[in-house]
Amino acid sequence: MKNHSKFLIPGIVVVGMILRLPFTAMPPILSSISKSEGVPVGQLGMLTTIPLIAFALFSSTAPKVAQKIGLERAFALMLMLLIVGSGIRVINTTFLYIGTMLIGIGVAHMNVLLPSVIRTYFPMKVGPMTSVFTFSMMLATAVGASLAAPITALTSWQVFVGLLTILLVGALLVWLPNERFAANRQVTQMASDHKKTVRFNVWKNRNAWLLLFFGGMQSAMFYVLMAWGPTMAIQTGLTPATAGLFSGLNSLIGLPFALTVPSIVVRLNKRQRQWLVAGFSILGTIGYLLLLNPQGTFTYWLLVNLFIGVGTSVLFPYLMTTFTLKTSTPGQTAQLSGMSQSGGYLIAAVGPAMFGYAYGWWHSWTPQIIVIVILFILMTIAIVVVENREKIIDA
C-alpha cells in the first residue's frame, strides 16, 4: 500500500456518496419543481438524461485531466464544479439545466478516476476499496430518493437542493487534505504512467470495445426498468404507489451486492468470473423475458424486479472492479474506465429514450423487449470473451 493521507479513505467514502445523489434525488420532486417554476413536468424529465449525456461526452477527458494536474487535485476541482452546479440550480429553470450539466461533467470525471485512485493506493485491496465507494454510492442514492419528497413537502425544493449543496461542500472539505498531501507527487506518477500507456490506443483494443458494450448494456438493463417499469406495471393494473415501491426496492437490493461483489470478484479466476457474470447477466435477461407476458399481480412484478434488480446489482460493481483487474497501471485503468464509461453511458442515455419512443410506433412494449433481450444475450457473450484474458492491457 502506498503512503497516503489519513483522509483518503473517508474521502473515497464521501465521493462515493455524491457520485449519484445530486441528480438521482431529483425525480421524486419533479412535480414540486414543475409547480414552482411553471414548467411542464415532462420537460423536467431531461434532468435525469442530462447527466448521462455528460457522462458520455466527458468521461474520456478524465485521464487527460488527471495527467495534467494529478488525481487528488482533479477530484478537488470536480467537487468544486459540483458545488457550483448544485448551487446555481435554485436561480431559475435555465440555471437548473446548466447546473445539472455541470454536475454531470464533475461526476463523469470522478466516475472514471475512482478506480484509478484505488489502483494507485490500494493495489492489494482492490475488492474491499471498490466495495467502499459502490456501497456508499448506492446507500446515499437510496436515502436521498426516500428523503427528497418529505423534505420538499416540509420546506421547498430550493431548500432541498440547498441541503444537497451543503453536503457537497462537506465532501470537498473532507477531500482537501488529500490534495495537499500528494498532488505534486501524483502529477509525476501519472506522467510516468502516461509514458507506459502512450504506446497503445485503447480505442483500437477489441476487448475494450467489448467491455464498453457490456458496460452500456448493463446500464441500459437498469435504466430502462427504472424509466419504464412503473409505467408498464400501472398499465397492467397496479397502483402508482405500488409501482413506485419497486423503484425503491431496486435501490435497496443493490446494497449487499455492492458490499460483497468486488471482494468476491478479485478472488475468482477467469473461468469462475465468466460463470459469475454470465449467470447474473442471464438472470437480468430472464426478468426482461417475463415482461413479454405481463401480469397485473404484485407477485409477478416482484419477480420481475428481483430478477433484473439482482442482475444489475451484481453487474455494476463487477464492472467497476474489472477496470482495475484488466489493467496494470493507474494510467491504464483511467484510460479503460474513461473509454468504457463514455461509450457505455451513451448507450445508457439512448436506451431508455429509444425504448419509450418505440412504444409510440408500435403501441406495444413487445418489439423493443425482444430487441433488448437479444442485445443482453450479445452482452453476455461479449463479457465472457473479455474474461478469457486476465488483462486487456498489459504493462
mmCIF file with all atom_site columns, C-alpha atoms in Angstrom, residues 209-222 274 276-286 288 308 311-312 314-316 318-319 347 371-387:
data_model
loop_
_atom_site.group_PDB
_atom_site.id
_atom_site.type_symbol
_atom_site.label_atom_id
_atom_site.label_alt_id
_atom_site.label_comp_id
_atom_site.label_asym_id
_atom_site.label_entity_id
_atom_site.label_seq_id
_atom_site.pdbx_PDB_ins_code
_atom_site.Cartn_x
_atom_site.Cartn_y
_atom_site.Cartn_z
_atom_site.occupancy
_atom_site.B_iso_or_equiv
_atom_site.pdbx_formal_charge
_atom_site.auth_seq_id
_atom_site.auth_comp_id
_atom_site.auth_asym_id
_atom_site.auth_atom_id
_atom_site.pdbx_PDB_model_num
ATOM 1  C CA . TRP A 1 209 ? -14.832 -2.262  -27.137 1.00 0.00 ? 209 TRP A CA 1
ATOM 2  C CA . LEU A 1 210 ? -16.499 -5.437  -25.868 1.00 0.00 ? 210 LEU A CA 1
ATOM 3  C CA . LEU A 1 211 ? -16.231 -4.070  -22.304 1.00 0.00 ? 211 LEU A CA 1
ATOM 4  C CA . LEU A 1 212 ? -17.740 -0.775  -23.489 1.00 0.00 ? 212 LEU A CA 1
ATOM 5  C CA . PHE A 1 213 ? -20.699 -2.663  -24.974 1.00 0.00 ? 213 PHE A CA 1
ATOM 6  C CA . PHE A 1 214 ? -21.124 -4.675  -21.790 1.00 0.00 ? 214 PHE A CA 1
ATOM 7  C CA . GLY A 1 215 ? -20.976 -1.528  -19.645 1.00 0.00 ? 215 GLY A CA 1
ATOM 8  C CA . GLY A 1 216 ? -23.582 0.214   -21.773 1.00 0.00 ? 216 GLY A CA 1
ATOM 9  C CA . MET A 1 217 ? -25.995 -2.691  -21.858 1.00 0.00 ? 217 MET A CA 1
ATOM 10 C CA . GLN A 1 218 ? -25.784 -3.439  -18.115 1.00 0.00 ? 218 GLN A CA 1
ATOM 11 C CA . SER A 1 219 ? -26.576 0.262   -17.518 1.00 0.00 ? 219 SER A CA 1
ATOM 12 C CA . ALA A 1 220 ? -29.456 0.050   -20.000 1.00 0.00 ? 220 ALA A CA 1
ATOM 13 C CA . MET A 1 221 ? -30.756 -3.035  -18.162 1.00 0.00 ? 221 MET A CA 1
ATOM 14 C CA . PHE A 1 222 ? -31.067 -0.875  -15.031 1.00 0.00 ? 222 PHE A CA 1
ATOM 15 C CA . GLN A 1 274 ? -17.094 -15.995 -16.567 1.00 0.00 ? 274 GLN A CA 1
ATOM 16 C CA . LEU A 1 276 ? -20.457 -15.386 -12.285 1.00 0.00 ? 276 LEU A CA 1
ATOM 17 C CA . VAL A 1 277 ? -21.033 -12.594 -14.765 1.00 0.00 ? 277 VAL A CA 1
ATOM 18 C CA . ALA A 1 278 ? -22.791 -14.826 -17.321 1.00 0.00 ? 278 ALA A CA 1
ATOM 19 C CA . GLY A 1 279 ? -25.123 -16.205 -14.644 1.00 0.00 ? 279 GLY A CA 1
ATOM 20 C CA . PHE A 1 280 ? -26.241 -12.802 -13.385 1.00 0.00 ? 280 PHE A CA 1
ATOM 21 C CA . SER A 1 281 ? -26.486 -11.386 -16.917 1.00 0.00 ? 281 SER A CA 1
ATOM 22 C CA . ILE A 1 282 ? -28.846 -14.255 -17.770 1.00 0.00 ? 282 ILE A CA 1
ATOM 23 C CA . LEU A 1 283 ? -30.799 -13.604 -14.552 1.00 0.00 ? 283 LEU A CA 1
ATOM 24 C CA . GLY A 1 284 ? -31.461 -9.999  -15.607 1.00 0.00 ? 284 GLY A CA 1
ATOM 25 C CA . THR A 1 285 ? -32.356 -11.175 -19.111 1.00 0.00 ? 285 THR A CA 1
ATOM 26 C CA . ILE A 1 286 ? -34.930 -13.591 -17.663 1.00 0.00 ? 286 ILE A CA 1
ATOM 27 C CA . TYR A 1 288 ? -36.999 -8.907  -19.274 1.00 0.00 ? 288 TYR A CA 1
ATOM 28 C CA . ILE A 1 308 ? -33.478 -7.538  -13.002 1.00 0.00 ? 308 ILE A CA 1
ATOM 29 C CA . GLY A 1 311 ? -28.720 -8.964  -12.008 1.00 0.00 ? 311 GLY A CA 1
ATOM 30 C CA . THR A 1 312 ? -27.823 -5.280  -12.334 1.00 0.00 ? 312 THR A CA 1
ATOM 31 C CA . VAL A 1 314 ? -24.048 -7.625  -9.367  1.00 0.00 ? 314 VAL A CA 1
ATOM 32 C CA . LEU A 1 315 ? -23.033 -6.411  -12.826 1.00 0.00 ? 315 LEU A CA 1
ATOM 33 C CA . PHE A 1 316 ? -22.299 -2.798  -11.849 1.00 0.00 ? 316 PHE A CA 1
ATOM 34 C CA . TYR A 1 318 ? -18.307 -6.235  -11.124 1.00 0.00 ? 318 TYR A CA 1
ATOM 35 C CA . LEU A 1 319 ? -17.694 -3.694  -13.920 1.00 0.00 ? 319 LEU A CA 1
ATOM 36 C CA . ILE A 1 347 ? -25.904 3.627   -24.672 1.00 0.00 ? 347 ILE A CA 1
ATOM 37 C CA . VAL A 1 371 ? -34.654 -6.403  -29.331 1.00 0.00 ? 371 VAL A CA 1
ATOM 38 C CA . ILE A 1 372 ? -33.220 -5.583  -25.916 1.00 0.00 ? 372 ILE A CA 1
ATOM 39 C CA . VAL A 1 373 ? -33.242 -9.258  -24.867 1.00 0.00 ? 373 VAL A CA 1
ATOM 40 C CA . ILE A 1 374 ? -31.190 -10.100 -27.974 1.00 0.00 ? 374 ILE A CA 1
ATOM 41 C CA . LEU A 1 375 ? -28.768 -7.302  -27.048 1.00 0.00 ? 375 LEU A CA 1
ATOM 42 C CA . PHE A 1 376 ? -28.494 -8.662  -23.494 1.00 0.00 ? 376 PHE A CA 1
ATOM 43 C CA . ILE A 1 377 ? -27.589 -12.092 -24.889 1.00 0.00 ? 377 ILE A CA 1
ATOM 44 C CA . LEU A 1 378 ? -24.869 -10.448 -27.015 1.00 0.00 ? 378 LEU A CA 1
ATOM 45 C CA . MET A 1 379 ? -23.758 -8.523  -23.895 1.00 0.00 ? 379 MET A CA 1
ATOM 46 C CA . THR A 1 380 ? -23.314 -11.821 -22.045 1.00 0.00 ? 380 THR A CA 1
ATOM 47 C CA . ILE A 1 381 ? -21.258 -13.303 -24.889 1.00 0.00 ? 381 ILE A CA 1
ATOM 48 C CA . ALA A 1 382 ? -19.117 -10.142 -25.029 1.00 0.00 ? 382 ALA A CA 1
ATOM 49 C CA . ILE A 1 383 ? -18.134 -10.229 -21.363 1.00 0.00 ? 383 ILE A CA 1
ATOM 50 C CA . VAL A 1 384 ? -17.423 -13.972 -21.460 1.00 0.00 ? 384 VAL A CA 1
ATOM 51 C CA . VAL A 1 385 ? -14.978 -13.263 -24.315 1.00 0.00 ? 385 VAL A CA 1
ATOM 52 C CA . VAL A 1 386 ? -13.370 -10.428 -22.319 1.00 0.00 ? 386 VAL A CA 1
ATOM 53 C CA . GLU A 1 387 ? -12.919 -12.733 -19.317 1.00 0.00 ? 387 GLU A CA 1
#
